[in-house]
Structure formats: C-alpha cells, structure tokens
mmCIF file with all atom_site columns, C-alpha atoms in Angstrom:
data_model
loop_
_atom_site.group_PDB
_atom_site.id
_atom_site.type_symbol
_atom_site.label_atom_id
_atom_site.label_alt_id
_atom_site.label_comp_id
_atom_site.label_asym_id
_atom_site.label_entity_id
_atom_site.label_seq_id
_atom_site.pdbx_PDB_ins_code
_atom_site.Cartn_x
_atom_site.Cartn_y
_atom_site.Cartn_z
_atom_site.occupancy
_atom_site.B_iso_or_equiv
_atom_site.pdbx_formal_charge
_atom_site.auth_seq_id
_atom_site.auth_comp_id
_atom_site.auth_asym_id
_atom_site.auth_atom_id
_atom_site.pdbx_PDB_model_num
ATOM 1   C CA . MET Z 1 1   ? -0.836  51.878 -37.410 1.00 0.00 ? 1   MET Z CA 1
ATOM 2   C CA . GLN Z 1 2   ? -1.073  54.873 -35.636 1.00 0.00 ? 2   GLN Z CA 1
ATOM 3   C CA . ILE Z 1 3   ? -1.363  55.377 -31.524 1.00 0.00 ? 3   ILE Z CA 1
ATOM 4   C CA . GLY Z 1 4   ? -5.425  55.855 -31.131 1.00 0.00 ? 4   GLY Z CA 1
ATOM 5   C CA . VAL Z 1 5   ? -6.322  53.420 -33.663 1.00 0.00 ? 5   VAL Z CA 1
ATOM 6   C CA . GLU Z 1 6   ? -8.797  50.503 -32.729 1.00 0.00 ? 6   GLU Z CA 1
ATOM 7   C CA . THR Z 1 7   ? -7.382  47.697 -34.335 1.00 0.00 ? 7   THR Z CA 1
ATOM 8   C CA . ALA Z 1 8   ? -11.063 45.906 -34.293 1.00 0.00 ? 8   ALA Z CA 1
ATOM 9   C CA . LYS Z 1 9   ? -11.979 48.875 -36.717 1.00 0.00 ? 9   LYS Z CA 1
ATOM 10  C CA . ALA Z 1 10  ? -8.705  48.689 -38.887 1.00 0.00 ? 10  ALA Z CA 1
ATOM 11  C CA . VAL Z 1 11  ? -9.356  44.828 -39.693 1.00 0.00 ? 11  VAL Z CA 1
ATOM 12  C CA . ASP Z 1 12  ? -13.199 44.684 -40.054 1.00 0.00 ? 12  ASP Z CA 1
ATOM 13  C CA . GLN Z 1 13  ? -13.066 44.647 -44.040 1.00 0.00 ? 13  GLN Z CA 1
ATOM 14  C CA . ARG Z 1 14  ? -14.838 47.699 -44.638 1.00 0.00 ? 14  ARG Z CA 1
ATOM 15  C CA . ARG Z 1 15  ? -14.129 49.975 -47.411 1.00 0.00 ? 15  ARG Z CA 1
ATOM 16  C CA . VAL Z 1 16  ? -14.996 54.089 -47.916 1.00 0.00 ? 16  VAL Z CA 1
ATOM 17  C CA . PHE Z 1 17  ? -14.678 55.553 -51.637 1.00 0.00 ? 17  PHE Z CA 1
ATOM 18  C CA . VAL Z 1 18  ? -13.907 59.337 -50.918 1.00 0.00 ? 18  VAL Z CA 1
ATOM 19  C CA . VAL Z 1 19  ? -15.435 60.939 -54.216 1.00 0.00 ? 19  VAL Z CA 1
ATOM 20  C CA . ASP Z 1 20  ? -14.355 64.767 -54.571 1.00 0.00 ? 20  ASP Z CA 1
ATOM 21  C CA . GLU Z 1 21  ? -13.492 66.911 -57.384 1.00 0.00 ? 21  GLU Z CA 1
ATOM 22  C CA . ASP Z 1 22  ? -11.232 68.800 -54.880 1.00 0.00 ? 22  ASP Z CA 1
ATOM 23  C CA . GLU Z 1 23  ? -7.946  66.948 -54.410 1.00 0.00 ? 23  GLU Z CA 1
ATOM 24  C CA . ILE Z 1 24  ? -7.379  68.557 -51.174 1.00 0.00 ? 24  ILE Z CA 1
ATOM 25  C CA . THR Z 1 25  ? -10.526 67.320 -49.560 1.00 0.00 ? 25  THR Z CA 1
ATOM 26  C CA . ARG Z 1 26  ? -9.833  63.873 -51.027 1.00 0.00 ? 26  ARG Z CA 1
ATOM 27  C CA . ALA Z 1 27  ? -6.422  63.585 -49.661 1.00 0.00 ? 27  ALA Z CA 1
ATOM 28  C CA . ALA Z 1 28  ? -7.557  64.985 -46.171 1.00 0.00 ? 28  ALA Z CA 1
ATOM 29  C CA . LEU Z 1 29  ? -10.466 62.643 -45.765 1.00 0.00 ? 29  LEU Z CA 1
ATOM 30  C CA . GLN Z 1 30  ? -8.165  59.558 -46.895 1.00 0.00 ? 30  GLN Z CA 1
ATOM 31  C CA . PHE Z 1 31  ? -5.805  60.456 -44.475 1.00 0.00 ? 31  PHE Z CA 1
ATOM 32  C CA . MET Z 1 32  ? -8.457  60.749 -41.354 1.00 0.00 ? 32  MET Z CA 1
ATOM 33  C CA . LEU Z 1 33  ? -9.543  57.240 -42.243 1.00 0.00 ? 33  LEU Z CA 1
ATOM 34  C CA . HIS Z 1 34  ? -6.860  55.363 -43.589 1.00 0.00 ? 34  HIS Z CA 1
ATOM 35  C CA . ASP Z 1 35  ? -5.704  53.796 -40.185 1.00 0.00 ? 35  ASP Z CA 1
ATOM 36  C CA . GLU Z 1 36  ? -8.925  52.457 -39.357 1.00 0.00 ? 36  GLU Z CA 1
ATOM 37  C CA . ILE Z 1 37  ? -10.618 51.575 -42.812 1.00 0.00 ? 37  ILE Z CA 1
ATOM 38  C CA . GLU Z 1 38  ? -9.575  50.998 -46.448 1.00 0.00 ? 38  GLU Z CA 1
ATOM 39  C CA . THR Z 1 39  ? -10.144 54.238 -47.872 1.00 0.00 ? 39  THR Z CA 1
ATOM 40  C CA . HIS Z 1 40  ? -9.895  54.887 -51.445 1.00 0.00 ? 40  HIS Z CA 1
ATOM 41  C CA . GLU Z 1 41  ? -9.519  58.372 -53.325 1.00 0.00 ? 41  GLU Z CA 1
ATOM 42  C CA . LEU Z 1 42  ? -11.619 58.894 -56.640 1.00 0.00 ? 42  LEU Z CA 1
ATOM 43  C CA . ALA Z 1 43  ? -12.026 62.143 -58.766 1.00 0.00 ? 43  ALA Z CA 1
ATOM 44  C CA . THR Z 1 44  ? -15.469 61.377 -60.297 1.00 0.00 ? 44  THR Z CA 1
ATOM 45  C CA . PRO Z 1 45  ? -18.505 58.768 -59.856 1.00 0.00 ? 45  PRO Z CA 1
ATOM 46  C CA . GLU Z 1 46  ? -17.459 57.192 -62.960 1.00 0.00 ? 46  GLU Z CA 1
ATOM 47  C CA . GLU Z 1 47  ? -13.923 56.427 -61.488 1.00 0.00 ? 47  GLU Z CA 1
ATOM 48  C CA . ALA Z 1 48  ? -15.965 55.030 -58.466 1.00 0.00 ? 48  ALA Z CA 1
ATOM 49  C CA . TYR Z 1 49  ? -18.057 52.973 -61.079 1.00 0.00 ? 49  TYR Z CA 1
ATOM 50  C CA . GLU Z 1 50  ? -14.758 51.387 -62.814 1.00 0.00 ? 50  GLU Z CA 1
ATOM 51  C CA . LYS Z 1 51  ? -13.075 50.763 -59.265 1.00 0.00 ? 51  LYS Z CA 1
ATOM 52  C CA . GLY Z 1 52  ? -16.183 49.348 -57.511 1.00 0.00 ? 52  GLY Z CA 1
ATOM 53  C CA . VAL Z 1 53  ? -16.340 46.153 -59.315 1.00 0.00 ? 53  VAL Z CA 1
ATOM 54  C CA . ASP Z 1 54  ? -16.701 42.665 -58.189 1.00 0.00 ? 54  ASP Z CA 1
ATOM 55  C CA . TRP Z 1 55  ? -15.298 42.585 -54.845 1.00 0.00 ? 55  TRP Z CA 1
ATOM 56  C CA . LEU Z 1 56  ? -14.090 45.989 -54.349 1.00 0.00 ? 56  LEU Z CA 1
ATOM 57  C CA . LYS Z 1 57  ? -17.818 47.584 -53.851 1.00 0.00 ? 57  LYS Z CA 1
ATOM 58  C CA . PRO Z 1 58  ? -17.893 50.353 -51.198 1.00 0.00 ? 58  PRO Z CA 1
ATOM 59  C CA . ASP Z 1 59  ? -19.466 50.320 -47.920 1.00 0.00 ? 59  ASP Z CA 1
ATOM 60  C CA . VAL Z 1 60  ? -19.443 54.093 -47.717 1.00 0.00 ? 60  VAL Z CA 1
ATOM 61  C CA . VAL Z 1 61  ? -19.315 56.667 -50.376 1.00 0.00 ? 61  VAL Z CA 1
ATOM 62  C CA . LEU Z 1 62  ? -18.138 60.191 -49.026 1.00 0.00 ? 62  LEU Z CA 1
ATOM 63  C CA . LEU Z 1 63  ? -19.597 62.398 -52.047 1.00 0.00 ? 63  LEU Z CA 1
ATOM 64  C CA . GLY Z 1 64  ? -18.333 66.087 -52.772 1.00 0.00 ? 64  GLY Z CA 1
ATOM 65  C CA . VAL Z 1 65  ? -21.378 68.411 -53.154 1.00 0.00 ? 65  VAL Z CA 1
ATOM 66  C CA . SER Z 1 66  ? -20.049 69.504 -56.040 1.00 0.00 ? 66  SER Z CA 1
ATOM 67  C CA . PHE Z 1 67  ? -21.331 66.320 -58.066 1.00 0.00 ? 67  PHE Z CA 1
ATOM 68  C CA . LEU Z 1 68  ? -24.615 66.992 -56.447 1.00 0.00 ? 68  LEU Z CA 1
ATOM 69  C CA . LYS Z 1 69  ? -24.553 70.620 -57.840 1.00 0.00 ? 69  LYS Z CA 1
ATOM 70  C CA . ALA Z 1 70  ? -23.589 69.784 -61.208 1.00 0.00 ? 70  ALA Z CA 1
ATOM 71  C CA . ARG Z 1 71  ? -25.789 66.308 -61.523 1.00 0.00 ? 71  ARG Z CA 1
ATOM 72  C CA . GLY Z 1 72  ? -28.768 66.876 -59.126 1.00 0.00 ? 72  GLY Z CA 1
ATOM 73  C CA . PRO Z 1 73  ? -29.861 64.634 -56.331 1.00 0.00 ? 73  PRO Z CA 1
ATOM 74  C CA . ALA Z 1 74  ? -30.492 61.806 -58.974 1.00 0.00 ? 74  ALA Z CA 1
ATOM 75  C CA . LEU Z 1 75  ? -26.723 61.082 -58.737 1.00 0.00 ? 75  LEU Z CA 1
ATOM 76  C CA . ILE Z 1 76  ? -27.696 59.487 -55.055 1.00 0.00 ? 76  ILE Z CA 1
ATOM 77  C CA . GLY Z 1 77  ? -29.657 57.176 -57.014 1.00 0.00 ? 77  GLY Z CA 1
ATOM 78  C CA . GLU Z 1 78  ? -27.210 56.236 -59.606 1.00 0.00 ? 78  GLU Z CA 1
ATOM 79  C CA . LEU Z 1 79  ? -24.560 55.274 -56.853 1.00 0.00 ? 79  LEU Z CA 1
ATOM 80  C CA . GLY Z 1 80  ? -27.285 53.204 -54.845 1.00 0.00 ? 80  GLY Z CA 1
ATOM 81  C CA . ALA Z 1 81  ? -27.996 51.187 -58.112 1.00 0.00 ? 81  ALA Z CA 1
ATOM 82  C CA . LYS Z 1 82  ? -24.442 50.947 -58.848 1.00 0.00 ? 82  LYS Z CA 1
ATOM 83  C CA . PHE Z 1 83  ? -23.330 49.938 -55.136 1.00 0.00 ? 83  PHE Z CA 1
ATOM 84  C CA . PRO Z 1 84  ? -26.553 48.015 -53.830 1.00 0.00 ? 84  PRO Z CA 1
ATOM 85  C CA . GLY Z 1 85  ? -26.614 48.931 -49.767 1.00 0.00 ? 85  GLY Z CA 1
ATOM 86  C CA . VAL Z 1 86  ? -23.908 51.460 -50.137 1.00 0.00 ? 86  VAL Z CA 1
ATOM 87  C CA . ARG Z 1 87  ? -24.546 54.266 -47.376 1.00 0.00 ? 87  ARG Z CA 1
ATOM 88  C CA . ILE Z 1 88  ? -23.675 57.607 -48.670 1.00 0.00 ? 88  ILE Z CA 1
ATOM 89  C CA . LEU Z 1 89  ? -22.395 60.857 -46.758 1.00 0.00 ? 89  LEU Z CA 1
ATOM 90  C CA . VAL Z 1 90  ? -22.506 64.067 -48.554 1.00 0.00 ? 90  VAL Z CA 1
ATOM 91  C CA . VAL Z 1 91  ? -19.286 66.233 -47.665 1.00 0.00 ? 91  VAL Z CA 1
ATOM 92  C CA . THR Z 1 92  ? -20.391 69.934 -47.772 1.00 0.00 ? 92  THR Z CA 1
ATOM 93  C CA . ASP Z 1 93  ? -19.902 73.477 -46.949 1.00 0.00 ? 93  ASP Z CA 1
ATOM 94  C CA . LYS Z 1 94  ? -22.324 75.360 -44.737 1.00 0.00 ? 94  LYS Z CA 1
ATOM 95  C CA . SER Z 1 95  ? -23.267 77.455 -47.681 1.00 0.00 ? 95  SER Z CA 1
ATOM 96  C CA . ASP Z 1 96  ? -24.272 74.198 -49.757 1.00 0.00 ? 96  ASP Z CA 1
ATOM 97  C CA . GLU Z 1 97  ? -26.551 72.727 -46.842 1.00 0.00 ? 97  GLU Z CA 1
ATOM 98  C CA . THR Z 1 98  ? -29.542 73.217 -49.212 1.00 0.00 ? 98  THR Z CA 1
ATOM 99  C CA . THR Z 1 99  ? -28.030 70.652 -51.721 1.00 0.00 ? 99  THR Z CA 1
ATOM 100 C CA . ALA Z 1 100 ? -26.810 68.512 -48.996 1.00 0.00 ? 100 ALA Z CA 1
ATOM 101 C CA . VAL Z 1 101 ? -30.539 68.409 -47.697 1.00 0.00 ? 101 VAL Z CA 1
ATOM 102 C CA . GLU Z 1 102 ? -32.126 67.813 -51.315 1.00 0.00 ? 102 GLU Z CA 1
ATOM 103 C CA . ALA Z 1 103 ? -29.635 64.930 -51.486 1.00 0.00 ? 103 ALA Z CA 1
ATOM 104 C CA . MET Z 1 104 ? -30.888 63.472 -48.214 1.00 0.00 ? 104 MET Z CA 1
ATOM 105 C CA . LYS Z 1 105 ? -34.056 63.632 -49.508 1.00 0.00 ? 105 LYS Z CA 1
ATOM 106 C CA . ALA Z 1 106 ? -33.102 61.722 -52.471 1.00 0.00 ? 106 ALA Z CA 1
ATOM 107 C CA . GLY Z 1 107 ? -31.711 59.085 -50.044 1.00 0.00 ? 107 GLY Z CA 1
ATOM 108 C CA . ALA Z 1 108 ? -28.318 59.861 -48.555 1.00 0.00 ? 108 ALA Z CA 1
ATOM 109 C CA . HIS Z 1 109 ? -27.610 59.079 -45.122 1.00 0.00 ? 109 HIS Z CA 1
ATOM 110 C CA . GLY Z 1 110 ? -26.018 61.954 -43.731 1.00 0.00 ? 110 GLY Z CA 1
ATOM 111 C CA . ALA Z 1 111 ? -23.730 64.850 -44.518 1.00 0.00 ? 111 ALA Z CA 1
ATOM 112 C CA . VAL Z 1 112 ? -20.193 65.835 -43.282 1.00 0.00 ? 112 VAL Z CA 1
ATOM 113 C CA . VAL Z 1 113 ? -19.984 69.851 -42.815 1.00 0.00 ? 113 VAL Z CA 1
ATOM 114 C CA . LYS Z 1 114 ? -16.610 71.232 -43.262 1.00 0.00 ? 114 LYS Z CA 1
ATOM 115 C CA . PRO Z 1 115 ? -14.561 72.335 -41.758 1.00 0.00 ? 115 PRO Z CA 1
ATOM 116 C CA . LEU Z 1 116 ? -13.604 68.603 -41.337 1.00 0.00 ? 116 LEU Z CA 1
ATOM 117 C CA . THR Z 1 117 ? -12.042 67.314 -38.177 1.00 0.00 ? 117 THR Z CA 1
ATOM 118 C CA . LEU Z 1 118 ? -10.051 63.824 -37.756 1.00 0.00 ? 118 LEU Z CA 1
ATOM 119 C CA . GLU Z 1 119 ? -12.727 63.112 -34.943 1.00 0.00 ? 119 GLU Z CA 1
ATOM 120 C CA . GLY Z 1 120 ? -15.775 64.164 -36.527 1.00 0.00 ? 120 GLY Z CA 1
ATOM 121 C CA . VAL Z 1 121 ? -15.140 62.448 -39.656 1.00 0.00 ? 121 VAL Z CA 1
ATOM 122 C CA . ARG Z 1 122 ? -14.297 59.248 -38.094 1.00 0.00 ? 122 ARG Z CA 1
ATOM 123 C CA . LYS Z 1 123 ? -17.416 59.206 -35.903 1.00 0.00 ? 123 LYS Z CA 1
ATOM 124 C CA . LYS Z 1 124 ? -19.454 59.788 -38.824 1.00 0.00 ? 124 LYS Z CA 1
ATOM 125 C CA . VAL Z 1 125 ? -18.097 57.074 -40.982 1.00 0.00 ? 125 VAL Z CA 1
ATOM 126 C CA . ASP Z 1 126 ? -18.334 54.457 -37.621 1.00 0.00 ? 126 ASP Z CA 1
ATOM 127 C CA . THR Z 1 127 ? -21.824 55.814 -37.288 1.00 0.00 ? 127 THR Z CA 1
ATOM 128 C CA . ILE Z 1 128 ? -23.048 55.031 -40.927 1.00 0.00 ? 128 ILE Z CA 1
ATOM 129 C CA . LEU Z 1 129 ? -21.149 51.616 -40.541 1.00 0.00 ? 129 LEU Z CA 1
ATOM 130 C CA . GLY Z 1 130 ? -22.773 50.872 -37.195 1.00 0.00 ? 130 GLY Z CA 1
ATOM 131 C CA . ARG Z 1 131 ? -19.519 50.649 -35.337 1.00 0.00 ? 131 ARG Z CA 1
ATOM 132 C CA . GLY Z 1 132 ? -18.511 52.043 -31.820 1.00 0.00 ? 132 GLY Z CA 1
ATOM 133 C CA . GLY Z 1 133 ? -17.684 55.776 -31.283 1.00 0.00 ? 133 GLY Z CA 1
ATOM 134 C CA . ALA Z 1 134 ? -20.992 56.948 -33.119 1.00 0.00 ? 134 ALA Z CA 1
ATOM 135 C CA . ALA Z 1 135 ? -22.325 60.647 -33.816 1.00 0.00 ? 135 ALA Z CA 1
ATOM 136 C CA . PRO Z 1 136 ? -25.145 62.010 -35.020 1.00 0.00 ? 136 PRO Z CA 1
ATOM 137 C CA . LEU Z 1 137 ? -25.649 61.708 -38.780 1.00 0.00 ? 137 LEU Z CA 1
ATOM 138 C CA . VAL Z 1 138 ? -27.088 65.157 -39.459 1.00 0.00 ? 138 VAL Z CA 1
ATOM 139 C CA . GLN Z 1 139 ? -25.910 68.006 -38.265 1.00 0.00 ? 139 GLN Z CA 1
ATOM 140 C CA . LEU Z 1 140 ? -27.012 70.928 -40.760 1.00 0.00 ? 140 LEU Z CA 1
ATOM 141 C CA . SER Z 1 141 ? -28.513 73.873 -39.738 1.00 0.00 ? 141 SER Z CA 1
ATOM 142 C CA . MET Z 1 142 ? -31.388 73.713 -41.960 1.00 0.00 ? 142 MET Z CA 1
ATOM 143 C CA . MET Z 1 143 ? -32.473 70.447 -40.513 1.00 0.00 ? 143 MET Z CA 1
ATOM 144 C CA . ARG Z 1 144 ? -33.190 72.101 -36.794 1.00 0.00 ? 144 ARG Z CA 1
#
C-alpha cells in the first residue's frame, strides 16, 4: 500500500471496472485507483459482462466515451441491466462532452473529464460510492 492511502477505503470490498478501448487510459485509471479499491481493466463491455458474473459484479463502471459514440446511449441501460445497482461514470475528453451529456440523460451517474488526475479520479469514485473525499459528479462545461 502506498503512502496517503486510506486503509478503510482499501478494505471496504468495493469494485471498479475500467472499460475503455484505449489501453493507456485503462492502465492510468487502474493505477490511480488500485491502492484504494479493487480495480479491473477491460477492453470491451463484453469482457466486463464475462468478468462480472456471480460475486465479481462491479460497484462502479468507468466507461470510455468511444463505446457510447459507437453504440449510442442505450449502452448505459444495457450495463445497468447486466449489473443492477452499478454506478456509471463516463470517461471523456472535452471534445466529446455532448456524448457524455447524452449518456447522463440515459442514466449515467457522472463524467470524468480528461486530463485525468489522481486526486480528481479518486474524488469522483469516492463520491459515486458515497465515501469521504467527495467531489461534484458533473463538471462538464455544457451542464453549466
């Protein structure tokens, strides 16, 4: 465990699936979160469905915006059906904020806007899980 990691968070049995086509984004998010929460990197929603059976269901899915651009906002409902009670955060660039807003209208719980920072990502995940260190869930310029 690294310095600055809250032990209570590291042992609270929560699980995050990072689902993104971009390997670098997946690795960065996994690195930012793995000290305080069980984190799994997956390249597609289908991989998440396979991994998330029985006891391995995620509490949070960090979903790359590219999947929403390719499949539409219905993907949010599909994830919710596969993982009842899951919280979904869209990982997006400023240039794709419109897609993220559509995803939130379809039921996503918030967005993480690049550039990603350790503090920003951890705060966003803490917020979505109802843990200490909370931050606003929506920080998109289009929502102001």
